[in-house]
Amino acid sequence: MPVRLYLSHVGKSFTMHLQGGTTIPVVSGVDFSVGEGECVVLGGPSGAGKSSILKMIYGNYRCDQGQILVTVGDEIVNVADSEPRKILQLRKDVIGYVSQFLRVIPRVPAVEVVAEPLILQGADEGKALARARDLLTRLNVPERLWGLPPATFSGGEQQRVNIARGFIAHYPLLLLDEPTASLDAANRAVVVELVAEKKQDGVAMVGILHDQDVRDRISDRIVDVTAFRAEAA
Amino acid sequence: MTDFFSDDPLLQVNGVTRYYGDRIGCRNVSFQLWPGEVLAIVGESGSGKTTLLNCLSTRLAPTAGAIEYRMRDGAMRNLYQLGEAERRLLMRTDWGFVHQNAADGLRMTVSAGANVGERLMAVGDRHYGHIRETATDWLGRVEIEADRIDDDPRSFSGGMRQRLQIARNLVTHPRLVFMDEPTGGLDVSVQARLLDLLRRLVADLGLSVVIVTHDLAVARLLSHRIMVMRHGEVIETGLTDQVLDDPREPYTQLLVSSILQV
Amino acid sequence: MTAQQKPLDEGEYNFAYLDEQTKRMIRRAILKGIAVPGYQVPFASREMPMPYGWGTGGVQVTASILGADDCLKVIDQGSDDTTNAVAIRGFFEKTAGVETTFETSKASIIQTRHRIPEKDLREDQIIVFQVPIPEPLRFLEPRETETRKMHALEEYGLMHVKLYEDIAKNGHIATTYAYPVLVNNRYVMDPSPTPKFDNPKIDKMAALQLYGAGREKRIYAIPPYTEVKSLDFEDYPFEVQKFDKPCGLCGAENVYLDEVILDDKGGRMFVCSDSDYCEERREAGHLGPMAADPNAMTLAGGTSDQHSEEPAR
């Protein structure tokens, strides 16, 4: 199984300058890899640093130590020291991120919000919109909402729009940040299906899933983050 | 976004410094801007961001440093070594400048249509029908009703004036647009509409933008990359969401923590 | 001041009022203007014994080129006997003692406000225009530093913005006088407030054209036979005013006409604005449809000083 993602000795801490320069260690010595078609779930209690690891992989948090290596075709890219535009390129074509929260863009209809990542990857607009409608249907977003901007949707509807947006494009590496939190059973099942399809396509996934049931159904392996607990400086 | 990942920067800034007498406007600023990239310069009033913007846009000669721009023929040229005619041509064709106060960027005594058409006439368009058609199209793109084409901007609201200013700048399909607090002084709802419009136009046209703002929400919505300035110097720079979500410098942490949460 | 200067009698003016050094300074400006057609040359405009707006620029230019054997014609709105023309003619009769005339063909120098004679001018004639505002770009760009730069860099798009506004607001180019022109394919110039009807006359004119703006301290010139193009749009080409009737007195067609009110009962007629031209035609036996009208008869001795254009300043 070819490796898609490899974290090597990754460490992270926050220095809170507004609180007298206190340093809050988060993780250190993070070391694991994810293969093609594999779904790795990060385990451990709240505050163990699961979310920080995910955000470092996405380039959203800076990585202080170690390397985050992503396979892009024949190339291996270290996210930890990549330039901003390299990270943007990775986010467009290589690394997807499904979070609980939709960052609402005013005035853009839901169906376009969902289709956008696929269009950015160069897909035909008509096909992308058709795929978006298909996903919205599967996630039980009522059709009357598709043409409206999601700003006024309920939390659950926004979340499902965001899941559709996260799953629509093909990324070789997909990060799942509690995608099923507060979803009902029917929609949780849809997410499980979507993950299974991504596995079929060879997508490597790293997830944070508090829902025991979903976790059991999609994870191939659990990496316990408490093992990487950083010592306070 | 097609050129965004090309290896050739559009703008190459090296060690730009501007003094006002003994006082520092901005010091030793270096960066590159790529085609299709939106760079936000953030910082509080007096941090030097407008000085830097004016240096970049050739409105204020730097005391030291070099700014090179990739012309349409692909050649990098030092902006302050261009002849004045060449520089002014660049400013009204390949560049745009959106002022905070729309009255600074518009001709308030001529109609909206003429405001949009001026750049076309400046580059030699002498067909009234064509100029008007193009102006109508651009008014539509910035969501101004076609029947306002013959009205003066004086009769426009603040948000409309700002949208008109944007149309006036974009009509020649510039590659680089400078914006100085484009949403400053507007109502929140008007701001949101303008931001959304800007976001779309920038993406559709593949514009490179250097935008000065003190509003981090504006920076988050529009920019790919952020430069934080303080006391005339760039203290932190990086991917927009990285700088805003994981700010490193004390001052940046202060800025980010000062955002009002609604 | 040198001892060689002939002492003047008290109360006596130098020839044509201006002192010789001033004339030389103005002539230098004129020569520069001729060398750079359409370019506004700054000059040290003098106080003249008449208010600004009464032709102080034109008077200084005329005074500087006038010789003792010149024959001067002065017109205002095409007419020799309107206030401004009478005053300026009298001024030069008194200060220079030169011959003056109403006849276009007899004059060697013609100073004018707002018109160009209908009769073609010759190479041995000079026409001097009185200019109130020499800067055609000022309408849209009030900064002089900026307009100078625009001239220097040939950035003339703004001139078309004005014409665009005309069409947008009126459906056609409504500028009827001071219609901007491009001189010798280089400088955009304000041809003074002459009606655009006269614009074709300044194109490749045989006579030298000099323009003087006293208050604004600018002189510019168009040498003989210089190409002068009236600005326009491809789909709204430059056109001159058309009059649907001939001159009421002399029957001339394709000339610029003034409307004259004859009585307080709505009676009116259109007559040549160029009074000399009209008179000459009548002497040659041309008669217009109104020539026999008793009200018109009173005009026939010379046209009225009423105008359809701007009121005399």
Tab-separated table of N, CA, C and O in Angstrom, chain A residues 12-19 55 58-64 79 82-93 103-109 112 116 120, chain B residues 1 3-8 32 34 37 143 192-194 196-197 199-200 220-221 224-225 236-239 241-243 245-251 253-254 257:
chain	number	residue	atom	x	y	z
A	12	LYS	N	4.392	20.709	17.999
A	12	LYS	CA	3.675	21.984	17.922
A	12	LYS	C	3.453	22.536	19.319
A	12	LYS	O	3.087	21.791	20.247
A	13	SER	N	3.686	23.845	19.474
A	13	SER	CA	3.311	24.500	20.725
A	13	SER	C	2.802	25.898	20.388
A	13	SER	O	3.093	26.420	19.315
A	14	PHE	N	2.028	26.455	21.269
A	14	PHE	CA	1.561	27.834	21.087
A	14	PHE	C	2.234	28.719	22.119
A	14	PHE	O	2.297	28.361	23.294
A	15	THR	N	2.731	29.871	21.679
A	15	THR	CA	3.247	30.856	22.619
A	15	THR	C	2.218	31.965	22.728
A	15	THR	O	1.894	32.619	21.745
A	16	MET	N	1.679	32.138	23.931
A	16	MET	CA	0.616	33.129	24.119
A	16	MET	C	1.217	34.429	24.625
A	16	MET	O	1.423	34.620	25.813
A	17	HIS	N	1.526	35.318	23.682
A	17	HIS	CA	2.189	36.571	24.052
A	17	HIS	C	1.310	37.468	24.901
A	17	HIS	O	1.797	38.291	25.648
A	18	LEU	N	0.008	37.310	24.734
A	18	LEU	CA	-0.883	38.175	25.501
A	18	LEU	C	-1.027	37.684	26.929
A	18	LEU	O	-1.622	38.339	27.761
A	19	GLN	N	-0.495	36.478	27.187
A	19	GLN	CA	-0.545	35.953	28.554
A	19	GLN	C	0.870	35.779	29.066
A	19	GLN	O	1.273	34.698	29.531
A	55	LYS	N	-4.936	20.292	11.458
A	55	LYS	CA	-4.743	21.634	10.920
A	55	LYS	C	-3.318	21.851	10.422
A	55	LYS	O	-3.087	22.612	9.482
A	58	TYR	N	-3.119	20.385	7.026
A	58	TYR	CA	-3.792	21.237	6.037
A	58	TYR	C	-3.032	22.564	5.825
A	58	TYR	O	-3.357	23.326	4.939
A	59	GLY	N	-2.041	22.813	6.667
A	59	GLY	CA	-1.288	24.072	6.542
A	59	GLY	C	-1.965	25.227	7.229
A	59	GLY	O	-1.549	26.384	7.084
A	60	ASN	N	-3.014	24.942	7.962
A	60	ASN	CA	-3.757	25.984	8.642
A	60	ASN	C	-3.011	26.425	9.914
A	60	ASN	O	-2.972	27.602	10.244
A	61	TYR	N	-2.380	25.476	10.589
A	61	TYR	CA	-1.478	25.780	11.702
A	61	TYR	C	-0.052	25.545	11.233
A	61	TYR	O	0.195	24.661	10.416
A	62	ARG	N	0.833	26.362	11.770
A	62	ARG	CA	2.234	26.152	11.434
A	62	ARG	C	2.781	24.956	12.204
A	62	ARG	O	2.360	24.677	13.319
A	63	CYS	N	3.716	24.325	11.580
A	63	CYS	CA	4.343	23.157	12.188
A	63	CYS	C	5.733	23.579	12.669
A	63	CYS	O	6.548	24.019	11.887
A	64	ASP	N	5.956	23.464	13.997
A	64	ASP	CA	7.219	23.963	14.544
A	64	ASP	C	8.384	22.994	14.326
A	64	ASP	O	9.510	23.400	14.120
A	79	VAL	N	4.762	19.817	3.714
A	79	VAL	CA	3.827	20.906	3.994
A	79	VAL	C	4.425	21.869	5.020
A	79	VAL	O	4.218	23.076	4.966
A	82	SER	N	6.450	24.572	3.269
A	82	SER	CA	6.020	25.028	1.944
A	82	SER	C	5.605	26.498	1.973
A	82	SER	O	5.093	26.986	2.970
A	83	GLU	N	5.825	27.148	0.847
A	83	GLU	CA	5.374	28.522	0.692
A	83	GLU	C	3.854	28.563	0.644
A	83	GLU	O	3.223	27.583	0.238
A	84	PRO	N	3.287	29.709	1.009
A	84	PRO	CA	1.823	29.816	0.988
A	84	PRO	C	1.195	29.373	-0.328
A	84	PRO	O	0.208	28.641	-0.334
A	85	ARG	N	1.782	29.766	-1.428
A	85	ARG	CA	1.083	29.417	-2.675
A	85	ARG	C	1.204	27.931	-2.994
A	85	ARG	O	0.381	27.367	-3.699
A	86	LYS	N	2.256	27.292	-2.462
A	86	LYS	CA	2.370	25.844	-2.635
A	86	LYS	C	1.250	25.157	-1.838
A	86	LYS	O	0.618	24.215	-2.299
A	87	ILE	N	1.022	25.690	-0.620
A	87	ILE	CA	-0.045	25.120	0.207
A	87	ILE	C	-1.406	25.320	-0.469
A	87	ILE	O	-2.242	24.413	-0.497
A	88	LEU	N	-1.597	26.482	-1.058
A	88	LEU	CA	-2.868	26.726	-1.756
A	88	LEU	C	-3.039	25.762	-2.919
A	88	LEU	O	-4.133	25.279	-3.193
A	89	GLN	N	-1.936	25.490	-3.595
A	89	GLN	CA	-2.002	24.544	-4.708
A	89	GLN	C	-2.369	23.148	-4.202
A	89	GLN	O	-3.193	22.452	-4.793
A	90	LEU	N	-1.753	22.762	-3.069
A	90	LEU	CA	-2.081	21.454	-2.484
A	90	LEU	C	-3.559	21.397	-2.103
A	90	LEU	O	-4.234	20.400	-2.311
A	91	ARG	N	-4.062	22.493	-1.535
A	91	ARG	CA	-5.464	22.509	-1.116
A	91	ARG	C	-6.419	22.443	-2.302
A	91	ARG	O	-7.541	21.979	-2.178
A	92	LYS	N	-5.966	22.929	-3.416
A	92	LYS	CA	-6.833	22.898	-4.594
A	92	LYS	C	-6.890	21.484	-5.179
A	92	LYS	O	-7.961	21.013	-5.550
A	93	ASP	N	-5.744	20.823	-5.220
A	93	ASP	CA	-5.686	19.569	-5.959
A	93	ASP	C	-5.436	18.327	-5.106
A	93	ASP	O	-5.723	17.221	-5.544
A	103	ARG	N	-17.767	27.900	6.488
A	103	ARG	CA	-17.461	29.328	6.455
A	103	ARG	C	-18.350	29.933	5.369
A	103	ARG	O	-18.141	29.717	4.183
A	104	VAL	N	-19.357	30.615	5.806
A	104	VAL	CA	-20.393	31.057	4.879
A	104	VAL	C	-19.886	32.200	4.012
A	104	VAL	O	-19.305	33.155	4.494
A	105	ILE	N	-20.082	32.049	2.718
A	105	ILE	CA	-19.751	33.120	1.792
A	105	ILE	C	-21.070	33.778	1.392
A	105	ILE	O	-21.981	33.096	0.942
A	106	PRO	N	-21.203	35.069	1.625
A	106	PRO	CA	-22.503	35.687	1.377
A	106	PRO	C	-22.953	35.550	-0.078
A	106	PRO	O	-22.121	35.592	-0.976
A	107	ARG	N	-24.224	35.402	-0.267
A	107	ARG	CA	-24.865	35.509	-1.582
A	107	ARG	C	-24.554	34.398	-2.573
A	107	ARG	O	-24.970	34.464	-3.725
A	108	VAL	N	-23.810	33.375	-2.184
A	108	VAL	CA	-23.557	32.288	-3.128
A	108	VAL	C	-24.523	31.151	-2.808
A	108	VAL	O	-24.585	30.692	-1.678
A	109	PRO	N	-25.294	30.698	-3.814
A	109	PRO	CA	-26.267	29.623	-3.561
A	109	PRO	C	-25.577	28.335	-3.112
A	109	PRO	O	-24.448	28.051	-3.508
A	112	GLU	N	-23.855	26.091	-5.604
A	112	GLU	CA	-22.567	26.590	-6.111
A	112	GLU	C	-21.469	26.463	-5.060
A	112	GLU	O	-20.302	26.217	-5.392
A	116	GLU	N	-18.129	24.355	-6.114
A	116	GLU	CA	-16.933	25.179	-6.333
A	116	GLU	C	-15.601	24.414	-6.366
A	116	GLU	O	-14.808	24.599	-7.295
A	120	LEU	N	-13.047	24.462	-9.481
A	120	LEU	CA	-11.674	24.967	-9.341
A	120	LEU	C	-10.650	23.952	-9.838
A	120	LEU	O	-9.576	24.304	-10.295
B	1	MET	N	-7.086	32.151	-12.074
B	1	MET	CA	-6.140	31.432	-11.218
B	1	MET	C	-5.167	30.607	-12.059
B	1	MET	O	-4.330	29.898	-11.525
B	3	ASP	N	-2.586	31.332	-13.875
B	3	ASP	CA	-1.152	31.595	-13.781
B	3	ASP	C	-0.648	31.530	-12.351
B	3	ASP	O	0.517	31.742	-12.095
B	4	PHE	N	-1.554	31.275	-11.457
B	4	PHE	CA	-1.249	31.438	-10.048
B	4	PHE	C	-0.041	30.609	-9.613
B	4	PHE	O	0.736	31.006	-8.768
B	5	PHE	N	0.086	29.438	-10.195
B	5	PHE	CA	1.164	28.557	-9.746
B	5	PHE	C	2.368	28.608	-10.679
B	5	PHE	O	3.241	27.767	-10.626
B	6	SER	N	2.366	29.622	-11.546
B	6	SER	CA	3.519	29.769	-12.419
B	6	SER	C	4.710	30.212	-11.573
B	6	SER	O	4.571	30.687	-10.455
B	7	ASP	N	5.892	30.053	-12.139
B	7	ASP	CA	7.082	30.375	-11.365
B	7	ASP	C	7.495	31.828	-11.497
B	7	ASP	O	8.442	32.268	-10.863
B	8	ASP	N	6.770	32.580	-12.354
B	8	ASP	CA	7.172	33.956	-12.596
B	8	ASP	C	6.304	34.917	-11.810
B	8	ASP	O	5.116	35.035	-12.055
B	32	GLN	N	7.116	38.971	-3.027
B	32	GLN	CA	6.769	38.730	-4.417
B	32	GLN	C	5.259	38.546	-4.498
B	32	GLN	O	4.655	38.012	-3.572
B	34	TRP	N	2.321	36.929	-7.058
B	34	TRP	CA	2.161	36.102	-8.248
B	34	TRP	C	0.876	36.447	-8.994
B	34	TRP	O	-0.061	36.992	-8.388
B	37	GLU	N	-2.821	36.318	-7.457
B	37	GLU	CA	-2.722	36.256	-5.994
B	37	GLU	C	-3.266	37.536	-5.355
B	37	GLU	O	-3.048	38.637	-5.846
B	143	GLU	N	-23.323	45.410	-10.592
B	143	GLU	CA	-24.685	45.486	-10.041
B	143	GLU	C	-25.211	46.909	-9.930
B	143	GLU	O	-25.832	47.295	-8.944
B	192	ALA	N	-20.625	43.898	2.948
B	192	ALA	CA	-20.707	42.478	2.638
B	192	ALA	C	-20.946	42.282	1.150
B	192	ALA	O	-20.312	41.446	0.506
B	193	ARG	N	-21.834	43.103	0.599
B	193	ARG	CA	-22.151	42.980	-0.811
B	193	ARG	C	-20.926	43.321	-1.664
B	193	ARG	O	-20.607	42.632	-2.637
B	194	LEU	N	-20.228	44.375	-1.262
B	194	LEU	CA	-19.062	44.802	-2.014
B	194	LEU	C	-17.963	43.740	-1.961
B	194	LEU	O	-17.327	43.424	-2.967
B	196	ASP	N	-18.300	40.547	-1.494
B	196	ASP	CA	-18.670	39.396	-2.287
B	196	ASP	C	-18.420	39.664	-3.764
B	196	ASP	O	-17.888	38.835	-4.496
B	197	LEU	N	-18.786	40.892	-4.175
B	197	LEU	CA	-18.584	41.278	-5.569
B	197	LEU	C	-17.099	41.259	-5.912
B	197	LEU	O	-16.681	40.721	-6.947
B	199	ARG	N	-14.748	39.611	-4.425
B	199	ARG	CA	-14.248	38.243	-4.391
B	199	ARG	C	-14.513	37.542	-5.724
B	199	ARG	O	-13.646	36.898	-6.290
B	200	ARG	N	-15.729	37.735	-6.228
B	200	ARG	CA	-16.076	37.092	-7.499
B	200	ARG	C	-15.276	37.646	-8.660
B	200	ARG	O	-14.768	36.899	-9.493
B	220	ARG	N	-9.501	38.062	5.449
B	220	ARG	CA	-9.785	36.629	5.417
B	220	ARG	C	-10.636	36.258	4.212
B	220	ARG	O	-10.391	35.255	3.554
B	221	LEU	N	-11.595	37.086	3.927
B	221	LEU	CA	-12.502	36.755	2.828
B	221	LEU	C	-11.826	36.902	1.457
B	221	LEU	O	-12.085	36.125	0.547
B	224	HIS	N	-5.307	35.636	-0.242
B	224	HIS	CA	-4.615	34.362	-0.096
B	224	HIS	C	-3.534	34.475	0.970
B	224	HIS	O	-3.232	33.531	1.667
B	225	ARG	N	-2.948	35.666	1.017
B	225	ARG	CA	-1.768	35.816	1.858
B	225	ARG	C	-1.861	37.156	2.579
B	225	ARG	O	-2.465	38.103	2.085
B	236	GLU	N	5.093	39.965	10.212
B	236	GLU	CA	4.668	38.580	10.037
B	236	GLU	C	4.007	38.454	8.681
B	236	GLU	O	3.299	39.354	8.238
B	237	THR	N	4.234	37.343	8.035
B	237	THR	CA	3.629	37.147	6.730
B	237	THR	C	3.358	35.666	6.529
B	237	THR	O	4.037	34.825	7.105
B	238	GLY	N	2.356	35.359	5.753
B	238	GLY	CA	2.045	33.951	5.507
B	238	GLY	C	0.660	33.790	4.922
B	238	GLY	O	-0.043	34.764	4.653
B	239	LEU	N	0.304	32.533	4.778
B	239	LEU	CA	-1.024	32.179	4.309
B	239	LEU	C	-2.066	32.851	5.202
B	239	LEU	O	-1.930	32.837	6.427
B	241	ASP	N	-5.135	32.219	6.339
B	241	ASP	CA	-5.778	31.529	7.465
B	241	ASP	C	-4.752	31.087	8.494
B	241	ASP	O	-5.039	30.994	9.686
B	242	GLN	N	-3.509	30.843	8.039
B	242	GLN	CA	-2.456	30.451	8.979
B	242	GLN	C	-2.124	31.622	9.923
B	242	GLN	O	-2.032	31.448	11.140
B	243	VAL	N	-1.975	32.811	9.342
B	243	VAL	CA	-1.635	33.972	10.168
B	243	VAL	C	-2.794	34.310	11.108
B	243	VAL	O	-2.586	34.659	12.262
B	245	ASP	N	-5.277	32.197	12.162
B	245	ASP	CA	-5.640	31.130	13.087
B	245	ASP	C	-4.481	30.728	13.995
B	245	ASP	O	-4.691	30.148	15.057
B	246	ASP	N	-3.276	30.991	13.548
B	246	ASP	CA	-2.109	30.610	14.346
B	246	ASP	C	-1.098	31.769	14.307
B	246	ASP	O	-0.002	31.628	13.787
B	247	PRO	N	-1.515	32.926	14.827
B	247	PRO	CA	-0.628	34.095	14.759
B	247	PRO	C	0.576	33.886	15.665
B	247	PRO	O	0.441	33.335	16.753
B	248	ARG	N	1.719	34.318	15.220
B	248	ARG	CA	2.938	34.026	15.946
B	248	ARG	C	3.442	35.245	16.724
B	248	ARG	O	3.821	35.131	17.878
B	249	GLU	N	3.437	36.395	16.070
B	249	GLU	CA	4.000	37.589	16.698
B	249	GLU	C	3.029	38.138	17.746
B	249	GLU	O	1.812	38.072	17.565
B	250	PRO	N	3.589	38.728	18.794
B	250	PRO	CA	2.725	39.306	19.829
B	250	PRO	C	1.715	40.294	19.249
B	250	PRO	O	0.535	40.266	19.597
B	251	TYR	N	2.192	41.141	18.344
B	251	TYR	CA	1.303	42.159	17.814
B	251	TYR	C	0.175	41.533	16.983
B	251	TYR	O	-0.980	41.951	17.051
B	253	GLN	N	-1.028	38.565	17.398
B	253	GLN	CA	-1.960	37.933	18.342
B	253	GLN	C	-2.909	38.970	18.926
B	253	GLN	O	-4.104	38.717	19.092
B	254	LEU	N	-2.350	40.141	19.185
B	254	LEU	CA	-3.190	41.217	19.722
B	254	LEU	C	-4.256	41.629	18.699
B	254	LEU	O	-5.432	41.769	19.018
B	257	SER	N	-6.860	38.935	18.378
B	257	SER	CA	-7.721	38.828	19.549
B	257	SER	C	-8.614	40.056	19.710
B	257	SER	O	-9.532	40.054	20.509
